[in-house]
CSV table of C-alpha atoms in Angstrom, one decimal:
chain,number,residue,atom,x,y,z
O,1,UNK,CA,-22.3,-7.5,11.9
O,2,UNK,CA,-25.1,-9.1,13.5
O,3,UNK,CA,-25.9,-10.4,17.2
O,4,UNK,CA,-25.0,-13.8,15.9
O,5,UNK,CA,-21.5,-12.6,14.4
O,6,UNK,CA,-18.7,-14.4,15.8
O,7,UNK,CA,-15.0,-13.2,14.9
O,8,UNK,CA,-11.6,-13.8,15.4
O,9,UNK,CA,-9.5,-11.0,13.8
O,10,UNK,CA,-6.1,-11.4,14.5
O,11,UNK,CA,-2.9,-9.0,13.9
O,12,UNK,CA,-0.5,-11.3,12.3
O,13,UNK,CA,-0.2,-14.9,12.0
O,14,UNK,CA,2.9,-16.0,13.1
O,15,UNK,CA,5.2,-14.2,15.9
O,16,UNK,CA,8.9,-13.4,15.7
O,17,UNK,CA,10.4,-17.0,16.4
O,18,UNK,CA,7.5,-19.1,16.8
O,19,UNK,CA,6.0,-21.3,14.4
O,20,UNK,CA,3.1,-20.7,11.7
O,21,UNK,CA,0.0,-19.9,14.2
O,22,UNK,CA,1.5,-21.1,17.1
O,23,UNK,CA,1.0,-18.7,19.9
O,24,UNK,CA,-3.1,-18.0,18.9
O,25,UNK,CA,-3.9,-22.0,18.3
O,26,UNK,CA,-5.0,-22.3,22.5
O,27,UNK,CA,-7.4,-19.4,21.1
O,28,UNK,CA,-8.3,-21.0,17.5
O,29,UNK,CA,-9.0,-24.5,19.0
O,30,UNK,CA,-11.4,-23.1,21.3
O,31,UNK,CA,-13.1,-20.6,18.9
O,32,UNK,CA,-14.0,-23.3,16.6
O,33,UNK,CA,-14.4,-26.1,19.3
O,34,UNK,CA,-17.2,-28.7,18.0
O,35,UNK,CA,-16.8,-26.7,14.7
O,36,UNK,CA,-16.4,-29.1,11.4
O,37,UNK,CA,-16.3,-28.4,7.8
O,38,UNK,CA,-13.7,-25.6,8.2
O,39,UNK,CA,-12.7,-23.7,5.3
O,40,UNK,CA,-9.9,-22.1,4.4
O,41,UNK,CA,-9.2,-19.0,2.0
O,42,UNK,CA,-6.0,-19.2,0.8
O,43,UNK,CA,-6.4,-16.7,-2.1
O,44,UNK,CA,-4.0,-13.8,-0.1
O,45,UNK,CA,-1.3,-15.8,-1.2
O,46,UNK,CA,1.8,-14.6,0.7
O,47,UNK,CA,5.1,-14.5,-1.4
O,48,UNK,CA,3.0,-16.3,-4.0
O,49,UNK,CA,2.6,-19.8,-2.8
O,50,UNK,CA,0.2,-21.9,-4.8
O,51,UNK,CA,-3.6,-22.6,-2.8
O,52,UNK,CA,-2.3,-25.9,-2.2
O,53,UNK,CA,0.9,-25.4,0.2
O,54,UNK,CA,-0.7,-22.4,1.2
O,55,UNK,CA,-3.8,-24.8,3.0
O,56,UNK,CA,-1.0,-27.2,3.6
O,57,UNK,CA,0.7,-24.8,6.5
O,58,UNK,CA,-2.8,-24.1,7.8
O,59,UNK,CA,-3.6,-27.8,7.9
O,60,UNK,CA,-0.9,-28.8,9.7
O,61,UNK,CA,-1.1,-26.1,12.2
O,62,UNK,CA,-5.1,-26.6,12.5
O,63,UNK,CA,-4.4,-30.4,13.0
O,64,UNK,CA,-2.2,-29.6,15.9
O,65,UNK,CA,-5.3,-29.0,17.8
O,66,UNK,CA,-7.3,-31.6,16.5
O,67,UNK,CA,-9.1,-29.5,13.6
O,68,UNK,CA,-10.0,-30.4,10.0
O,69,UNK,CA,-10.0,-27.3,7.6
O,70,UNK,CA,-10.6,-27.6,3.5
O,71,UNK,CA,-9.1,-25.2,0.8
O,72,UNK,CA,-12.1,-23.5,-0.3
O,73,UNK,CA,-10.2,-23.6,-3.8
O,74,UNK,CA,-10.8,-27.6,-3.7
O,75,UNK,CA,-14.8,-26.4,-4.4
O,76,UNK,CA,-16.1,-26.8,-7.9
O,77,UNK,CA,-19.0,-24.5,-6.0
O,78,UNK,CA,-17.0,-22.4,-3.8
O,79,UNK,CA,-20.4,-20.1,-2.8
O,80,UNK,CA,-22.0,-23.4,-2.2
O,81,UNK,CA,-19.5,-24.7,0.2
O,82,UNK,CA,-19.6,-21.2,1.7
O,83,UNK,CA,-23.2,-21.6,2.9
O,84,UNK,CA,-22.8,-25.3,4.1
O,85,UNK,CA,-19.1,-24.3,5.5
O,86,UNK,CA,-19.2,-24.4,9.8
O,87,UNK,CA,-16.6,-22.0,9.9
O,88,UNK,CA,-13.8,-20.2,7.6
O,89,UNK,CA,-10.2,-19.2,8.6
O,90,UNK,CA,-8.9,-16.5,5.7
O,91,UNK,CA,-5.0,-16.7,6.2
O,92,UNK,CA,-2.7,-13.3,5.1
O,93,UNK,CA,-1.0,-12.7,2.2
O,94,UNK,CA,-1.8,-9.6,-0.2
O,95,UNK,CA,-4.6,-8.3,1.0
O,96,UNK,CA,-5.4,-7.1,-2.8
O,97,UNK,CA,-4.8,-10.7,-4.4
O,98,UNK,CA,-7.3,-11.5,-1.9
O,99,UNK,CA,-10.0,-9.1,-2.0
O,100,UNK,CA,-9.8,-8.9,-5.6
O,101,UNK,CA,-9.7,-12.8,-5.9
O,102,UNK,CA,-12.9,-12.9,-4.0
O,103,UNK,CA,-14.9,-10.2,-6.0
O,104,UNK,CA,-14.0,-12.1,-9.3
O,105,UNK,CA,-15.5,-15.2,-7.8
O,106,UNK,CA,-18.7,-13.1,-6.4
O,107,UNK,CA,-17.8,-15.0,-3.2
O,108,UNK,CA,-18.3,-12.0,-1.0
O,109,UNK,CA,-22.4,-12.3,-0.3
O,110,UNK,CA,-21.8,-15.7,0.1
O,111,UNK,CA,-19.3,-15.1,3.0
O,112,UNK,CA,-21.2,-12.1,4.2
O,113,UNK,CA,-24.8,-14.0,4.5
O,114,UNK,CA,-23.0,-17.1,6.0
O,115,UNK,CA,-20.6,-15.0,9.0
O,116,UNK,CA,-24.2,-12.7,9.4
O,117,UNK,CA,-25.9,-15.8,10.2
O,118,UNK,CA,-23.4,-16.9,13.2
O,119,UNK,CA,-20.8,-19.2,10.6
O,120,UNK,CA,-17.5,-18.1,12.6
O,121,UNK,CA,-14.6,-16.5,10.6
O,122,UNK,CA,-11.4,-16.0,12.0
O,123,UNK,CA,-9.1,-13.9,9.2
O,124,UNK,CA,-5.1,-13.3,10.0
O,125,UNK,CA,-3.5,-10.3,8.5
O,126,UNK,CA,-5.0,-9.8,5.0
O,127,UNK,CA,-8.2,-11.9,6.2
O,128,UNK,CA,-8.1,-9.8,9.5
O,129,UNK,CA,-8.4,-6.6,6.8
O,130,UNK,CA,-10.9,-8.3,5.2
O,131,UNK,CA,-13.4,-7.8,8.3
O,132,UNK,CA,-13.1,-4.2,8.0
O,133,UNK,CA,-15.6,-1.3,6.6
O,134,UNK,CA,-12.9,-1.4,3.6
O,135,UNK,CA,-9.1,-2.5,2.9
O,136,UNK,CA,-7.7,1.4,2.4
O,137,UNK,CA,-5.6,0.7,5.5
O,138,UNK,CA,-4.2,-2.6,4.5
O,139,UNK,CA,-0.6,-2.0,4.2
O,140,UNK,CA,0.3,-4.6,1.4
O,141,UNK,CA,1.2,-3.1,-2.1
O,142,UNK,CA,-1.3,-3.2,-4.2
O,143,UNK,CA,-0.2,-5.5,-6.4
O,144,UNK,CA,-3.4,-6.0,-8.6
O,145,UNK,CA,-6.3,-3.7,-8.8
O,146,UNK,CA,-9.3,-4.9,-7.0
O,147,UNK,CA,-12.8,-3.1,-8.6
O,148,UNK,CA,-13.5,-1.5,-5.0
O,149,UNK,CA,-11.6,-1.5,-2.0
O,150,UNK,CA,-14.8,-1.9,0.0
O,151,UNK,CA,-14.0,-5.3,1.9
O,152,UNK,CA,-16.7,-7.3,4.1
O,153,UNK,CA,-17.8,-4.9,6.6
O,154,UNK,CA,-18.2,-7.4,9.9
O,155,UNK,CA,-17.3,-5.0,12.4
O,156,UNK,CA,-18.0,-1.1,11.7
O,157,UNK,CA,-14.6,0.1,11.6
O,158,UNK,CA,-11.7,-0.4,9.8
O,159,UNK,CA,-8.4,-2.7,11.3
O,160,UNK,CA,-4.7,-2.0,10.4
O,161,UNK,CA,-2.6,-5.0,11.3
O,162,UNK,CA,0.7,-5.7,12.4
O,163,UNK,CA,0.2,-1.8,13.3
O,164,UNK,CA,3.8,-0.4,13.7
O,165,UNK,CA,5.0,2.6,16.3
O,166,UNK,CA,7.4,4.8,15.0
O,167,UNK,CA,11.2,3.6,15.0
O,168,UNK,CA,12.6,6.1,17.5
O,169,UNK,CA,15.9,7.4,15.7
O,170,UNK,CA,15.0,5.9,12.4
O,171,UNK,CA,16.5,8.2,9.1
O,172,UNK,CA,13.8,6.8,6.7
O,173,UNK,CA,11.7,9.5,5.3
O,174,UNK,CA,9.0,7.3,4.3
O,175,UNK,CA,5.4,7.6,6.2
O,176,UNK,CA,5.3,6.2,9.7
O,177,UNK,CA,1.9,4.2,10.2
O,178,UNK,CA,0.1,6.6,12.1
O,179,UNK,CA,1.2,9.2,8.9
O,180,UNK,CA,-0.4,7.2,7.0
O,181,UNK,CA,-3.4,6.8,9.0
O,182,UNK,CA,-4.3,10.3,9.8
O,183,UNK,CA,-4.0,10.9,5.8
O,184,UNK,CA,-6.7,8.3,5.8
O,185,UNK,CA,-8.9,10.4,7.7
O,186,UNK,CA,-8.3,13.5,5.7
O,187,UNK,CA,-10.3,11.4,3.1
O,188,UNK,CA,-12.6,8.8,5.0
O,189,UNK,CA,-14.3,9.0,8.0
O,190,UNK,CA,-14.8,5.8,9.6
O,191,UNK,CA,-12.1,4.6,13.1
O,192,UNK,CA,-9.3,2.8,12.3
O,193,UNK,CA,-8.0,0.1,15.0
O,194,UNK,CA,-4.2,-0.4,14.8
O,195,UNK,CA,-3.1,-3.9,16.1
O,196,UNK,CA,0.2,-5.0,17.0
O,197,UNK,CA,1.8,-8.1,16.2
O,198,UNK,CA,0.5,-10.6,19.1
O,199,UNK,CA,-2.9,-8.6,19.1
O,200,UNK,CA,-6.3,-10.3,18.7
O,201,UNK,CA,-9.8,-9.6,18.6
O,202,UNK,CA,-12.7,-11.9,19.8
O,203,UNK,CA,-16.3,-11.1,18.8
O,204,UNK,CA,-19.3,-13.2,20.4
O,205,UNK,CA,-22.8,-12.2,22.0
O,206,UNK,CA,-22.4,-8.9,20.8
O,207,UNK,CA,-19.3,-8.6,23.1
O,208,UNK,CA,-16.2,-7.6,21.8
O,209,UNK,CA,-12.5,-8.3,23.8
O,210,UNK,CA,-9.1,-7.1,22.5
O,211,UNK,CA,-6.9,-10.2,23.4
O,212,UNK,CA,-3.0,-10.4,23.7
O,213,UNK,CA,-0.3,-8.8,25.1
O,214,UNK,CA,-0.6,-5.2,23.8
O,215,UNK,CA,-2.9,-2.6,23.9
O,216,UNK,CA,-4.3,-1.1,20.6
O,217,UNK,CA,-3.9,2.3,19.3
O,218,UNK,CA,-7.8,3.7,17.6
O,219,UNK,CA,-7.4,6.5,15.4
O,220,UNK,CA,-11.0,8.7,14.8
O,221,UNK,CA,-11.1,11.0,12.5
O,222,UNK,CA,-10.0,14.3,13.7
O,223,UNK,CA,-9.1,13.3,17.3
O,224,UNK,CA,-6.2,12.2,19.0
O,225,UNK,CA,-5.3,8.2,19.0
O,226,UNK,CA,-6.1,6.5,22.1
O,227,UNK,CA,-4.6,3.4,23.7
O,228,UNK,CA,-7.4,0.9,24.2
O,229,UNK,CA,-6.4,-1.8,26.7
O,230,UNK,CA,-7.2,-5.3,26.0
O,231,UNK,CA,-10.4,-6.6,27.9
O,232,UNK,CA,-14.1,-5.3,26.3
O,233,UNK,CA,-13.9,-2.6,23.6
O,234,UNK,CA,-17.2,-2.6,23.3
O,235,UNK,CA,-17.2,1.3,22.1
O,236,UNK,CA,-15.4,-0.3,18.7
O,237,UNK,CA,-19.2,-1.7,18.2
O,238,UNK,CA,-21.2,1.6,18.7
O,239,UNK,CA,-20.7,2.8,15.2
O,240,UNK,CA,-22.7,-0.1,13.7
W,17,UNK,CA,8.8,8.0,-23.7
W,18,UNK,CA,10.2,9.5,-26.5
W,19,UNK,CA,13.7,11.1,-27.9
W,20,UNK,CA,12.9,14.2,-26.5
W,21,UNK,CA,11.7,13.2,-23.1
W,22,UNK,CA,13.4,14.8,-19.9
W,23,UNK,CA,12.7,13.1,-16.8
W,24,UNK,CA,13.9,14.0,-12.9
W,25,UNK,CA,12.8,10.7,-11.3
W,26,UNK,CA,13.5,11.0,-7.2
W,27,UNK,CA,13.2,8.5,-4.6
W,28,UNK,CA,12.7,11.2,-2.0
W,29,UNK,CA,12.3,15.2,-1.9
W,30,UNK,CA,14.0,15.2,1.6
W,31,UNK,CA,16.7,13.4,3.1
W,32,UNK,CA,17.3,12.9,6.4
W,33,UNK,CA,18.6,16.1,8.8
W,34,UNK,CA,18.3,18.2,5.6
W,35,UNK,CA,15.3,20.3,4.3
W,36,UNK,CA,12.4,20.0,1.4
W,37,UNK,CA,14.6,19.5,-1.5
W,38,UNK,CA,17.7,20.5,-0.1
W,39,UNK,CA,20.0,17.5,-1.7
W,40,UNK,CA,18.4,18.2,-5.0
W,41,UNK,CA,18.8,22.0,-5.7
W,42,UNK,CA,21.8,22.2,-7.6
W,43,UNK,CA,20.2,19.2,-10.1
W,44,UNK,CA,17.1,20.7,-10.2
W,45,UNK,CA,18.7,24.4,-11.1
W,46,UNK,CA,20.6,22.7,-13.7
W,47,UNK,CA,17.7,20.6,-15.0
W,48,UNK,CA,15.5,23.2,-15.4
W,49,UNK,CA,17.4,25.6,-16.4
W,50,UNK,CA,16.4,28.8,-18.6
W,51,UNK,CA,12.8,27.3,-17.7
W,52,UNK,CA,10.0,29.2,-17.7
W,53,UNK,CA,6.4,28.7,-16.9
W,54,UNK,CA,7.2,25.9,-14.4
W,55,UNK,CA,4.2,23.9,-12.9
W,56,UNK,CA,4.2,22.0,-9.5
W,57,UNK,CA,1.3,19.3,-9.1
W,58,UNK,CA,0.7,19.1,-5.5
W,59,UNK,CA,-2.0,16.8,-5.5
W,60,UNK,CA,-0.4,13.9,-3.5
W,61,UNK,CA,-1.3,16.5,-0.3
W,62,UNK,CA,1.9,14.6,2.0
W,63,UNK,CA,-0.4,14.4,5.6
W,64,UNK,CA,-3.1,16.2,4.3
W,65,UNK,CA,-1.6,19.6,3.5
W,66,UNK,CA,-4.2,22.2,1.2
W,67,UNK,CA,-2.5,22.4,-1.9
W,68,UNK,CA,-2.0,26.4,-1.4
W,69,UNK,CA,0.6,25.2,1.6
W,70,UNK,CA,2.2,22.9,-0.6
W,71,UNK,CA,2.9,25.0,-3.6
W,72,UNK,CA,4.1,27.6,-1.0
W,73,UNK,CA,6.9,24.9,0.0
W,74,UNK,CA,7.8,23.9,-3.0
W,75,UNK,CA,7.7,27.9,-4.5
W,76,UNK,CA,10.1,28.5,-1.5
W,77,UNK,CA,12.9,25.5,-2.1
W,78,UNK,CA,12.5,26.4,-6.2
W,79,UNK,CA,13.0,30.4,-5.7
W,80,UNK,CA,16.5,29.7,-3.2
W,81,UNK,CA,18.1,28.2,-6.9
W,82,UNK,CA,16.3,31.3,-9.2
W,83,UNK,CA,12.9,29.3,-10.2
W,84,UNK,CA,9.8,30.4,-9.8
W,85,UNK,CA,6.9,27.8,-10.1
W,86,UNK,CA,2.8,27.8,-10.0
W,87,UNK,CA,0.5,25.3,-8.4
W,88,UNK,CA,-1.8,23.8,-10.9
W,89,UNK,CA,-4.9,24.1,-8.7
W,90,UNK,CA,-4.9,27.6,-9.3
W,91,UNK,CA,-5.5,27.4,-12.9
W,92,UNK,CA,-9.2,27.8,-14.5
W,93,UNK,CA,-8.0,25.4,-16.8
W,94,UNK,CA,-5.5,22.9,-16.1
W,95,UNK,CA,-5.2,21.3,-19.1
W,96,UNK,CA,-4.6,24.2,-21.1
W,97,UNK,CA,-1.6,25.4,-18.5
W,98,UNK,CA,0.0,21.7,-18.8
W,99,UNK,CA,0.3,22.2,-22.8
W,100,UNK,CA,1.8,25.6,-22.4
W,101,UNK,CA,4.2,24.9,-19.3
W,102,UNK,CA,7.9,25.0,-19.1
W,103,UNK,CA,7.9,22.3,-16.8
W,104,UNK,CA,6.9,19.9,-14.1
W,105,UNK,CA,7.5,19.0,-10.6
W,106,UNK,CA,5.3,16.6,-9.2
W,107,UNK,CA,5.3,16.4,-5.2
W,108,UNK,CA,5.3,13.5,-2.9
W,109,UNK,CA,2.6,12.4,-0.9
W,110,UNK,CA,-0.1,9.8,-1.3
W,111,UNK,CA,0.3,7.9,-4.5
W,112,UNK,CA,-2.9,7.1,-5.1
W,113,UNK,CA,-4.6,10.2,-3.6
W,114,UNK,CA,-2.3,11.8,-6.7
W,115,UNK,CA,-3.3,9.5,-9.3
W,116,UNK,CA,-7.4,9.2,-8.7
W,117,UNK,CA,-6.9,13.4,-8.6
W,118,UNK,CA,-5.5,13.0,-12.3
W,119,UNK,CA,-8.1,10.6,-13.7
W,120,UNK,CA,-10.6,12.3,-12.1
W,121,UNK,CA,-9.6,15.4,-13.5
W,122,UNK,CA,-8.4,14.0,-17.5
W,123,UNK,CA,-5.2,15.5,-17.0
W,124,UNK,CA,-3.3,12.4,-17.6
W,125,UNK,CA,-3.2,12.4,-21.7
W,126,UNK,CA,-2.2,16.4,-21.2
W,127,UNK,CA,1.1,14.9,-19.5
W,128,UNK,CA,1.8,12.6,-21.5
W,129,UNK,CA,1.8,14.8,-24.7
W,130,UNK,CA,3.6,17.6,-22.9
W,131,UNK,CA,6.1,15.5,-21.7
W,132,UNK,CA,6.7,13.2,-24.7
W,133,UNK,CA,7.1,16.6,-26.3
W,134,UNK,CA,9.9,17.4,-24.3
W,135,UNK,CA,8.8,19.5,-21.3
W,136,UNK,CA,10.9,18.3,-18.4
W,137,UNK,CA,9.1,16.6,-15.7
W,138,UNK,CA,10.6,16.3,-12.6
W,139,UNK,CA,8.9,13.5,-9.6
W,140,UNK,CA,9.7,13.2,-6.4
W,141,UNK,CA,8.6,9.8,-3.9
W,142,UNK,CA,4.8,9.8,-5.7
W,143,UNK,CA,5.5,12.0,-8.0
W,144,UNK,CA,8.6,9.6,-8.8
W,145,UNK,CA,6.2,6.2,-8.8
W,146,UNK,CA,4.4,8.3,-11.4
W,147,UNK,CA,6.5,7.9,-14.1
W,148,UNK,CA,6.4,4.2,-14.5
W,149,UNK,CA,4.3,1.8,-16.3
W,150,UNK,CA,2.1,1.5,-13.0
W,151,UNK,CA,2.0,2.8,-9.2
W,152,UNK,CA,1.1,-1.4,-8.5
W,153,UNK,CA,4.5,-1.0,-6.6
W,154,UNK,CA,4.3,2.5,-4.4
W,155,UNK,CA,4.6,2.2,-0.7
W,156,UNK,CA,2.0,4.4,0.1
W,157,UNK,CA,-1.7,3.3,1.8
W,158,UNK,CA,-4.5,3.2,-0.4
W,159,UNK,CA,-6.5,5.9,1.4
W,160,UNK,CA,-8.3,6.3,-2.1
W,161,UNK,CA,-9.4,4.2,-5.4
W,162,UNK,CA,-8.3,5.0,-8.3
W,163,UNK,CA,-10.0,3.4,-11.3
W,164,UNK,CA,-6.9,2.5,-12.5
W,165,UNK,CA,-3.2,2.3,-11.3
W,166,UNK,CA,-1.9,2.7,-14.9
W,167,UNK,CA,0.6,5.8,-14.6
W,168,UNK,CA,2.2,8.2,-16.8
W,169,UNK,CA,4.3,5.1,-18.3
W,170,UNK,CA,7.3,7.8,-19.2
W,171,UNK,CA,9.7,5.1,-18.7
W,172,UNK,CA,9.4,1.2,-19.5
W,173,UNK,CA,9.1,0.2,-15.6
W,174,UNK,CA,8.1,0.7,-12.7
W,175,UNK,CA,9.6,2.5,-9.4
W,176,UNK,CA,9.6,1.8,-6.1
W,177,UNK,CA,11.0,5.0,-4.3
W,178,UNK,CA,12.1,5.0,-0.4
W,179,UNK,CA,13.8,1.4,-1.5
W,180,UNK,CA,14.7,-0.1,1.6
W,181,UNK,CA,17.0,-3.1,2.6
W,182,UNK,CA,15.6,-5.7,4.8
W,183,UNK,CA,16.2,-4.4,8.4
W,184,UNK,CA,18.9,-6.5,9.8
W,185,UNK,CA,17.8,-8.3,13.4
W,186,UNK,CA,14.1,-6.6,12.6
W,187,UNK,CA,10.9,-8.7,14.7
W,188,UNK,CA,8.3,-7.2,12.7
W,189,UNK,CA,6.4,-10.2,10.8
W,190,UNK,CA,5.0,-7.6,8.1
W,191,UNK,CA,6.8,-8.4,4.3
W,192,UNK,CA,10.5,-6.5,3.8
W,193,UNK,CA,10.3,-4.3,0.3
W,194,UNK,CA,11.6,-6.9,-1.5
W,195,UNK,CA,9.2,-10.0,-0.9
W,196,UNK,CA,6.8,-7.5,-1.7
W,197,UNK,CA,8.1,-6.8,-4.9
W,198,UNK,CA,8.5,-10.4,-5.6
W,199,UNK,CA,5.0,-10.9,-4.9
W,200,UNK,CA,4.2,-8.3,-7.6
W,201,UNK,CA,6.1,-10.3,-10.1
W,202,UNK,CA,3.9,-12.9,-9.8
W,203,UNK,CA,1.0,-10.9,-11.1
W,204,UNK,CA,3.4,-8.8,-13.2
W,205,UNK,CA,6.5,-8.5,-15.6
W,206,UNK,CA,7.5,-5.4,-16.0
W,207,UNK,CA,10.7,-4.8,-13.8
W,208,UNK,CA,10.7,-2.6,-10.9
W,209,UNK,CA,14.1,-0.1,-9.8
W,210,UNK,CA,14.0,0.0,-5.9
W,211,UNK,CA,15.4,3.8,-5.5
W,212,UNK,CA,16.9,4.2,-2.2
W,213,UNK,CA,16.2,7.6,-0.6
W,214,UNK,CA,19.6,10.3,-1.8
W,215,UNK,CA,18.8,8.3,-5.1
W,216,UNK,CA,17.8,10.0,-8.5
W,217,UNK,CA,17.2,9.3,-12.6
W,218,UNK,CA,17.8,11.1,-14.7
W,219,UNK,CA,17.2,10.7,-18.7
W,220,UNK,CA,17.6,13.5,-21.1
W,221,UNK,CA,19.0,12.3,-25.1
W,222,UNK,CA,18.2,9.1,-24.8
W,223,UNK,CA,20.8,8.4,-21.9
W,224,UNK,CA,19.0,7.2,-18.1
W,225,UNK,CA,21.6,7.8,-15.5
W,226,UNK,CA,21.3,7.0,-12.0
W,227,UNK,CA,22.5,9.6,-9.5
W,228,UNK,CA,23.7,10.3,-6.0
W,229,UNK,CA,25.3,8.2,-3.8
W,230,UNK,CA,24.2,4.5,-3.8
W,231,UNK,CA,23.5,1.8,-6.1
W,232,UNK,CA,19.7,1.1,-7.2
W,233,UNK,CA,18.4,-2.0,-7.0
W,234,UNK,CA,16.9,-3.9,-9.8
W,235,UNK,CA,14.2,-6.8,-10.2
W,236,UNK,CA,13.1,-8.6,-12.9
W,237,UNK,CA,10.8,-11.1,-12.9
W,238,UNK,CA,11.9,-14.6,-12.6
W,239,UNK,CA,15.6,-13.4,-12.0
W,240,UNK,CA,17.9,-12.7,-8.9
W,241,UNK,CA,17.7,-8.6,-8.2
W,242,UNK,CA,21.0,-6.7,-9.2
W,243,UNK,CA,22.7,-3.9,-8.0
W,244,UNK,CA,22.9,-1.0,-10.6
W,245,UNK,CA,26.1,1.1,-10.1
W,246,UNK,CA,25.6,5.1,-10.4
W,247,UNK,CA,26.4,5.8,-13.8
W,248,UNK,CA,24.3,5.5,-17.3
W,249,UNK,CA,21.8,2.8,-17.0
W,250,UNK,CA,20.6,2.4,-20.5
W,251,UNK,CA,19.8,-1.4,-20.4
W,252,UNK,CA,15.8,0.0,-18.5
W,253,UNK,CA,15.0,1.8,-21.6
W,254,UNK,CA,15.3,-1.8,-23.2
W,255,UNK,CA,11.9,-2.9,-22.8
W,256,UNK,CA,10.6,0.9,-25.2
């Protein structure tokens, strides 16, 4: 992260009976406003759509506010494109498809040079992962094996989307998300930021602002989880 | 796998409203019967337990049915105790916490031999996943990386344990079990058995039977899942 980092990192891409995008593109149209030569990663590849329907849906939903975005698969020098992109929207998917997709390529100081230098980078679900310290809170399966889980480090902390509270009443033995989280901590040290479906967060002039409905639940190591309400969250920065 | 290969593969060491093995202990008395030397692996550490606390847990469910059973931690040499056990039980926890603990430790070829040598292993949720070709399909975060998620490969599949069904009226815009697997067939062909929780295998002479009280669920790739019945389910070992 650097003062010139602008971010939009955003829970989940689509809300329960809305269309693809459709409640955050208010927010996306003015984050990249005057923005052109969008790209768009569409290596998460959710349910295993090809990179071309995949750009397709964002397309569509970008040209519904008057935006022009480019599969950065179209490329024949994606790292090239990278540095002369004026912003990059990294849909969701599998957030191991993705990360491990980008480490073949050797995309990932590309994308980290370009977002330091001010290129804005909005990332949904996976791509919200992506802007963590590392992806060992994604919770995809890890359906490939990426060679490090160590993701793009924008912001100094990691994110857990479409965080999850426990289902009161629920018979399931499996790990509830904030299980799984404090195990996290047993091994790594660094805060993770839980964010609800409908959850957002907007990074510019070194400001930081938790948008949406819901508040978010941050989980440091060793303490309890707190409820941060949306409006500044600066203290999210103060690790960096 | 071989001829001789006994396996215990369990979705879950607890079921709902009953305690740490409870469901089990009549199939694991029988399984591991006139047993000696058994050892429990508790290096999946379920919420970050020490592995003393563990074993003590799983000492206390094995002794209620006449076992008695030694953590592996507390042997000098680990390796050496795995060729001259009587036996296995691997706890659940964190999948890959479990497996990066093996490879770090080389005990992985000292399973296999034991257990392709006939020394019953028994698994339970991450101690189940282990038995398959690969833990690509576990539930469990990725709190840790491994430098490979090849498993123990004692069966020609994979398992997903804690199988659930697609909650019915569900808002949450995260992937259901199943797309998830699907999404794993597109990187992979091996097929997966979703294990519901009260779910076990069991293979001993060549014959895999599924146990307890509901059907398993089975994907191949490229192919509608099925519903295995309870019964012998012979047609997995297909793919030895």
């Amino acid at each position: 992260m650097t003062s010139t980092s602008r971010l939009l990192i955003v829970s989940t891409s689509t809300i329960h009976g809305s269309g693809y995008l459709e409640y955050i593109l208010p927010e996306v149209a003015n984050f990249f406003h005057g923005r052109e030569n969008l790209i768009f990663i569409p290596y998460a590849r959710p349910g295993g759509i090809s990179h071309d329907g995949y750009t397709e849906l964002a397309q569509k939903a970008f040209a519904s506010v008057g935006l022009s975005i480019r599969g950065l698969h179209t490329f024949d020098d994606p790292a090239q494109a990278i540095r002369e992109a004026g912003g990059f929207f990294t849909g969701g998917g599998n957030t191991f498809v993705l990360l491990k997709t980008l480490y073949e390529r050797e995309l990932i100081p590309a994308l980290q040079a370009a977002v330091g230098a001010g290129t804005p980078y909005m990332g949904t679900s996976a791509g919200a992962n992506l802007t963590g310290l590392t992806v060992n809170t994604t919770n995809d399966m890890p359906i490939v094996h990426p060679p490090s889980l160590d993701a793009l480090a924008f912001v100094p902390f990691n994110i857990n989307p479409h965080y999850l509270d426990p289902i009161e009443g629920s018979t399931h033995m499996g790990e509830t998300r904030e299980t799984r989280i404090k195990e996290f901590h047993h091994f790594n040290t660094q805060p993770v930021l839980g964010l609800r479906e409908g959850s957002w967060l907007r990074l510019e002039n070194n400001q930081l602002e938790l948008k949406g409905p819901h508040t978010a639940r941050l989980f440091n190591a060793g303490k309890t989880p707190e409820e941060l309400q949306p409006g500044p969250v600066n203290q999210l920065l103060s690790n960096a």
